Tab-separated table of C-alpha atoms in Angstrom:
chain	number	residue	atom	x	y	z
A	383	MET	CA	10.507	16.226	1.795
A	384	SER	CA	13.249	14.048	0.272
A	385	THR	CA	15.711	11.626	1.866
A	386	HIS	CA	18.052	9.175	0.140
A	387	HIS	CA	16.196	9.022	-3.166
A	388	CYS	CA	12.773	8.850	-1.529
A	389	GLN	CA	10.306	11.731	-1.664
A	390	LEU	CA	7.209	12.548	0.362
A	391	ASP	CA	4.861	15.253	-0.905
A	392	ILE	CA	1.529	16.131	0.705
A	393	ASP	CA	-0.959	18.354	-1.097
A	394	SER	CA	-3.713	20.594	0.257
A	395	ARG	CA	-6.302	17.811	-0.052
A	396	GLY	CA	-4.364	15.503	2.228
A	397	VAL	CA	-3.049	13.298	-0.583
A	398	ALA	CA	0.451	12.076	0.274
A	399	ARG	CA	2.682	10.783	-2.500
A	400	LEU	CA	5.514	8.570	-1.284
A	401	THR	CA	7.837	8.106	-4.238
A	402	LEU	CA	10.946	5.992	-4.747
A	403	ASP	CA	13.414	8.051	-6.747
A	404	ARG	CA	16.360	5.836	-7.683
A	405	PRO	CA	15.666	5.284	-11.406
A	406	ALA	CA	19.366	4.717	-12.177
A	407	VAL	CA	19.197	1.449	-10.199
A	408	HIS	CA	15.539	0.724	-11.034
A	409	ASN	CA	14.439	1.951	-7.587
A	410	ALA	CA	16.167	-0.952	-5.862
A	411	PHE	CA	16.118	-1.272	-2.069
A	412	ASP	CA	19.094	-0.796	0.186
A	413	ASP	CA	19.318	-0.280	3.930
A	414	ALA	CA	19.346	3.516	3.636
A	415	LEU	CA	16.245	3.572	1.424
A	416	ILE	CA	14.424	1.232	3.818
A	417	ALA	CA	15.340	3.510	6.738
A	418	ALA	CA	14.058	6.553	4.815
A	419	LEU	CA	10.784	4.823	3.967
A	420	ASN	CA	10.347	3.818	7.599
A	421	ALA	CA	10.875	7.415	8.705
A	422	HIS	CA	8.304	8.671	6.213
A	423	LEU	CA	5.811	5.980	7.224
A	424	GLU	CA	6.181	6.850	10.891
A	425	ARG	CA	5.252	10.439	10.061
A	426	LEU	CA	2.393	9.308	7.816
A	427	HIS	CA	0.925	7.147	10.577
A	428	ALA	CA	0.587	10.216	12.800
A	429	LEU	CA	-0.804	12.411	10.016
A	430	ALA	CA	-3.282	9.761	8.863
A	431	ALA	CA	-4.490	9.087	12.413
A	432	SER	CA	-5.212	12.801	12.864
A	433	GLY	CA	-6.955	13.060	9.503
A	434	GLU	CA	-4.374	15.428	8.003
A	435	VAL	CA	-3.470	12.784	5.405
A	436	ARG	CA	-6.444	11.165	3.667
A	437	VAL	CA	-4.775	8.970	1.018
A	438	VAL	CA	-1.229	7.683	0.495
A	439	VAL	CA	-0.057	6.967	-3.058
A	440	LEU	CA	3.045	4.777	-3.290
A	441	GLY	CA	4.927	5.008	-6.562
A	442	SER	CA	8.312	5.474	-8.168
A	443	HIS	CA	10.084	7.417	-10.888
A	444	GLY	CA	11.514	5.801	-13.975
A	445	LYS	CA	10.777	2.748	-16.100
A	446	HIS	CA	10.401	0.275	-13.213
A	447	PHE	CA	8.542	0.305	-9.905
A	448	SER	CA	11.373	-1.491	-8.096
A	449	ALA	CA	13.866	-4.199	-9.003
A	450	GLY	CA	14.001	-5.479	-5.409
A	451	ALA	CA	17.275	-5.597	-3.501
A	452	ASP	CA	20.123	-3.323	-4.587
A	453	LEU	CA	23.102	-5.289	-5.930
A	454	ALA	CA	25.665	-3.255	-3.999
A	455	TRP	CA	23.695	-3.832	-0.802
A	456	MET	CA	23.536	-7.561	-1.500
A	457	LYS	CA	27.314	-7.662	-1.980
A	458	ARG	CA	27.785	-6.004	1.415
A	459	MET	CA	25.391	-8.490	3.020
A	460	VAL	CA	27.594	-11.430	1.976
A	461	ASP	CA	29.846	-10.646	4.951
A	462	TYR	CA	27.008	-9.986	7.411
A	463	SER	CA	26.646	-12.212	10.468
A	464	VAL	CA	23.324	-13.829	11.372
A	465	ASP	CA	22.711	-11.035	13.880
A	466	ASP	CA	23.477	-8.387	11.240
A	467	ASN	CA	21.086	-10.050	8.824
A	468	LEU	CA	18.436	-10.316	11.510
A	469	ALA	CA	18.667	-6.593	12.236
A	470	ASP	CA	18.440	-5.863	8.498
A	471	SER	CA	15.431	-8.127	8.043
A	472	ARG	CA	13.640	-6.532	10.972
A	473	GLN	CA	13.898	-3.123	9.307
A	474	LEU	CA	12.344	-4.504	6.122
A	475	SER	CA	9.652	-6.164	8.227
A	476	ARG	CA	9.010	-2.839	9.939
A	477	LEU	CA	8.583	-1.242	6.510
A	478	MET	CA	6.011	-3.816	5.370
A	479	HIS	CA	4.091	-3.651	8.629
A	480	GLY	CA	4.153	0.151	8.645
A	481	LEU	CA	2.731	0.340	5.127
A	482	ASP	CA	0.188	-2.395	5.768
A	483	THR	CA	-1.179	-0.759	8.912
A	484	LEU	CA	-1.473	2.861	7.762
A	485	PRO	CA	-4.873	4.053	9.032
A	486	CYS	CA	-5.863	5.723	5.752
A	487	PRO	CA	-6.401	4.153	2.308
A	488	THR	CA	-3.243	3.345	0.347
A	489	LEU	CA	-2.886	3.181	-3.420
A	490	CYS	CA	0.060	1.590	-5.211
A	491	ARG	CA	1.111	2.644	-8.735
A	492	VAL	CA	3.144	-0.080	-10.467
A	493	GLN	CA	4.963	0.321	-13.766
A	494	GLY	CA	7.539	-2.060	-15.210
A	495	ALA	CA	9.248	-4.539	-12.892
A	496	ALA	CA	8.192	-5.173	-9.304
A	497	TYR	CA	10.557	-7.851	-8.018
A	498	GLY	CA	11.320	-9.336	-4.611
A	499	GLY	CA	10.433	-6.946	-1.810
A	500	ALA	CA	8.537	-4.715	-4.249
A	501	VAL	CA	5.863	-7.409	-4.541
A	502	GLY	CA	5.468	-7.069	-0.790
A	503	LEU	CA	5.007	-3.297	-1.089
A	504	ALA	CA	2.174	-3.830	-3.556
A	505	ALA	CA	0.566	-6.514	-1.393
A	506	CYS	CA	0.582	-4.187	1.623
A	507	CYS	CA	-1.436	-1.497	-0.183
A	508	ASP	CA	-5.240	-1.376	-0.242
A	509	LEU	CA	-5.483	-0.778	-3.993
A	510	VAL	CA	-2.951	-1.641	-6.686
A	511	ILE	CA	-3.134	-0.215	-10.196
A	512	ALA	CA	-0.559	-1.500	-12.664
A	513	SER	CA	0.418	-0.710	-16.220
A	514	MET	CA	0.065	-3.395	-18.874
A	515	ALA	CA	3.853	-3.602	-18.941
A	516	ALA	CA	4.098	-4.385	-15.210
A	517	ARG	CA	5.797	-7.620	-14.194
A	518	PHE	CA	5.931	-9.185	-10.739
A	519	CYS	CA	8.324	-11.810	-9.433
A	520	LEU	CA	9.140	-13.404	-6.097
A	521	SER	CA	12.668	-13.965	-7.333
A	522	GLU	CA	14.464	-14.780	-4.078
A	523	VAL	CA	14.805	-18.566	-4.394
A	524	LYS	CA	16.747	-18.154	-7.639
A	525	ILE	CA	19.671	-16.785	-5.636
A	526	GLY	CA	19.324	-19.114	-2.681
A	527	LEU	CA	17.111	-16.874	-0.538
A	528	SER	CA	13.423	-16.755	0.409
A	529	PRO	CA	10.571	-14.215	0.144
A	530	ALA	CA	10.272	-14.658	3.889
A	531	VAL	CA	9.581	-11.138	5.151
A	532	VAL	CA	7.071	-10.273	2.417
A	533	GLY	CA	5.539	-13.756	2.492
A	534	PRO	CA	2.653	-13.118	4.907
A	535	TYR	CA	1.446	-10.104	2.916
A	536	VAL	CA	1.772	-11.641	-0.546
A	537	GLN	CA	0.158	-14.909	0.573
A	538	ARG	CA	-2.753	-12.952	2.027
A	539	ALA	CA	-3.196	-11.249	-1.348
A	540	ILE	CA	-2.958	-14.266	-3.673
A	541	GLY	CA	-3.814	-17.198	-1.395
A	542	ALA	CA	-1.740	-20.044	-0.006
A	543	ARG	CA	-2.033	-22.329	-3.043
A	544	GLN	CA	-0.799	-19.740	-5.541
A	545	MET	CA	1.859	-18.544	-3.116
A	546	ARG	CA	3.382	-22.017	-3.047
A	547	ARG	CA	3.727	-21.945	-6.812
A	548	TYR	CA	5.169	-18.497	-7.322
A	549	ALA	CA	7.400	-18.430	-4.223
A	550	LEU	CA	8.966	-21.770	-5.190
A	551	THR	CA	9.256	-21.307	-8.969
A	552	ALA	CA	10.175	-17.593	-9.064
A	553	GLU	CA	8.146	-17.325	-12.265
A	554	VAL	CA	7.517	-13.869	-13.686
A	555	ILE	CA	3.872	-12.860	-13.345
A	556	ASP	CA	2.486	-10.561	-16.030
A	557	ALA	CA	-0.002	-7.813	-15.199
A	558	ALA	CA	-3.072	-9.731	-16.391
A	559	THR	CA	-2.138	-12.799	-14.316
A	560	ALA	CA	-1.401	-10.587	-11.299
A	561	ARG	CA	-4.943	-9.262	-11.580
A	562	GLU	CA	-6.382	-12.775	-11.798
A	563	LEU	CA	-4.388	-13.735	-8.694
A	564	GLY	CA	-5.716	-10.750	-6.721
A	565	LEU	CA	-2.361	-9.012	-6.357
A	566	VAL	CA	-3.477	-6.208	-8.690
A	567	HIS	CA	-6.920	-4.591	-8.806
A	568	GLN	CA	-6.719	-2.841	-12.183
A	569	VAL	CA	-4.495	-2.940	-15.250
A	570	GLU	CA	-4.233	0.142	-17.428
A	571	ALA	CA	-2.430	1.139	-20.602
A	572	GLY	CA	0.738	3.043	-19.769
A	573	ASP	CA	-0.596	6.385	-20.984
A	574	ALA	CA	-3.795	5.947	-18.935
A	575	LEU	CA	-2.119	4.871	-15.686
A	576	ASP	CA	-1.848	8.289	-14.065
A	577	GLU	CA	-5.342	9.280	-15.172
A	578	GLU	CA	-6.718	6.220	-13.399
A	579	ILE	CA	-4.613	6.934	-10.312
A	580	ASP	CA	-6.104	10.435	-10.175
A	581	ARG	CA	-9.610	9.033	-10.597
A	582	GLN	CA	-9.086	6.603	-7.736
A	583	ILE	CA	-7.722	9.372	-5.522
A	584	ASP	CA	-10.955	11.310	-6.082
A	585	THR	CA	-12.928	8.152	-5.287
A	586	LEU	CA	-11.018	7.608	-2.039
A	587	LEU	CA	-11.472	11.229	-0.951
A	588	ALA	CA	-15.273	11.058	-1.276
A	589	PRO	CA	-16.075	8.830	1.757
A	590	SER	CA	-15.849	9.780	5.416
A	591	PRO	CA	-12.201	9.697	6.580
A	592	GLN	CA	-13.264	8.519	10.040
A	593	ALA	CA	-15.360	5.724	8.537
A	594	GLN	CA	-12.469	4.649	6.327
A	595	ARG	CA	-10.100	4.456	9.299
A	596	ALA	CA	-12.625	2.493	11.375
A	597	THR	CA	-13.420	0.132	8.502
A	598	LYS	CA	-9.760	-0.541	7.731
A	599	ALA	CA	-9.056	-1.325	11.389
A	600	LEU	CA	-12.075	-3.635	11.584
A	601	LEU	CA	-11.103	-5.474	8.388
A	602	ALA	CA	-7.620	-6.076	9.767
A	603	GLN	CA	-9.168	-7.558	12.900
A	604	ILE	CA	-11.496	-9.750	10.834
A	605	ALA	CA	-8.520	-11.031	8.828
A	606	ARG	CA	-6.791	-12.102	12.055
A	607	GLU	CA	-9.821	-13.897	13.518
A	608	PRO	CA	-12.577	-14.282	10.896
A	609	GLU	CA	-15.372	-15.651	13.063
A	610	SER	CA	-15.550	-15.117	16.786
A	611	ASP	CA	-17.664	-13.481	19.444
A	612	ALA	CA	-15.014	-10.765	19.703
A	613	ILE	CA	-15.281	-9.947	15.990
A	614	ARG	CA	-19.056	-9.824	16.082
A	615	GLU	CA	-18.917	-7.474	19.055
A	616	ALA	CA	-16.243	-5.329	17.373
A	617	ALA	CA	-18.408	-5.035	14.263
A	618	CYS	CA	-21.445	-3.968	16.302
A	619	ARG	CA	-19.393	-1.470	18.274
A	620	THR	CA	-17.816	-0.009	15.115
A	621	ILE	CA	-21.120	0.783	13.422
A	622	SER	CA	-22.736	1.986	16.651
A	623	GLU	CA	-19.941	4.415	17.457
A	624	LEU	CA	-19.840	5.715	13.878
A	625	ARG	CA	-23.592	6.382	13.871
A	626	VAL	CA	-23.415	8.683	16.889
A	627	SER	CA	-20.118	10.377	15.948
A	628	ALA	CA	-20.036	13.923	14.601
A	629	GLU	CA	-18.844	12.698	11.213
A	630	GLY	CA	-21.473	9.971	11.078
A	631	GLN	CA	-24.206	12.470	11.925
A	632	GLU	CA	-22.874	14.854	9.262
A	633	GLY	CA	-22.844	12.090	6.676
A	634	LEU	CA	-26.460	11.135	7.352
A	635	ALA	CA	-27.588	14.769	7.406
A	636	ALA	CA	-25.816	15.476	4.108
A	637	PHE	CA	-27.410	12.409	2.536
A	638	PHE	CA	-30.920	13.440	3.543
A	639	ASP	CA	-30.285	17.100	2.664
A	640	LYS	CA	-28.902	16.056	-0.735
A	641	ARG	CA	-25.707	18.079	-0.267
A	642	PRO	CA	-22.000	17.221	-0.156
A	643	PRO	CA	-20.755	16.263	3.317
A	644	ALA	CA	-18.379	18.651	5.064
A	645	TRP	CA	-15.324	16.415	4.619
A	646	LEU	CA	-15.785	16.383	0.833
A	647	VAL	CA	-16.041	20.158	0.708
A	648	ALA	CA	-12.972	20.446	2.950
A	649	SER	CA	-10.958	18.204	0.615
A	650	GLY	CA	-11.738	20.471	-2.327
A	651	GLY	CA	-14.510	18.401	-3.858
A	652	ASP	CA	-18.149	19.387	-4.045
A	653	LYS	CA	-19.328	16.647	-6.368
A	654	GLU	CA	-19.059	12.891	-6.769
A	655	PRO	CA	-15.781	11.482	-8.137
A	656	ARG	CA	-15.320	11.229	-11.892
A	657	SER	CA	-16.463	7.923	-13.373
């Protein structure tokens, strides 16, 4: 399924690949691309909630992950009113929120430049694997703007202190530094990037899909209110409901029987992920 230089492919294992395909403009954002991504994410939310999609891989074609805002789009925005800009910003915010709240695990593949809003895309994913040549930059202040919409997600990833530095200086962050900051989980040589992506997909397909969805929802709740009676009760309820669920019972039975659980067999795997 392809719309406005954005592709969505779902394989028989339930692995969805959402791919930016505008290499001629370094996969830059414009309003049409944002709308297409939002449409795909809306579909993916439904498919992930039902278990039909197990993992979402976000990537792009070409030398760069994404250069941020499209120059032609930015030129058009010069004449936008405040209300026009507000409507535009809300669509970008919808994109970040939609990616961040997908029920299933998300994996981001970053090569080359990831500037502006692209840093937000990475921060919204559960795992980020970058090539050694990857570069990140919150570049907005250099042109009189702000990384406002992506700010909450990037700050959550790298912390408030580091966010103040990089949002205000617009310094370029190399892949190794991005890993130290917590924005990136792994850095791989360019020729090993896709091999590692495939390995991580296998790793993410091995656990219980229901348990992954429940855990991701609980972690989001913990992030909003780290210590409270409500969180403690939610944690107790999560594990209790999983233990008595059909999938939880299958997982325990498979463990004691020393056999692969049904969901792993159904996803095409009958052994542990490659290490």
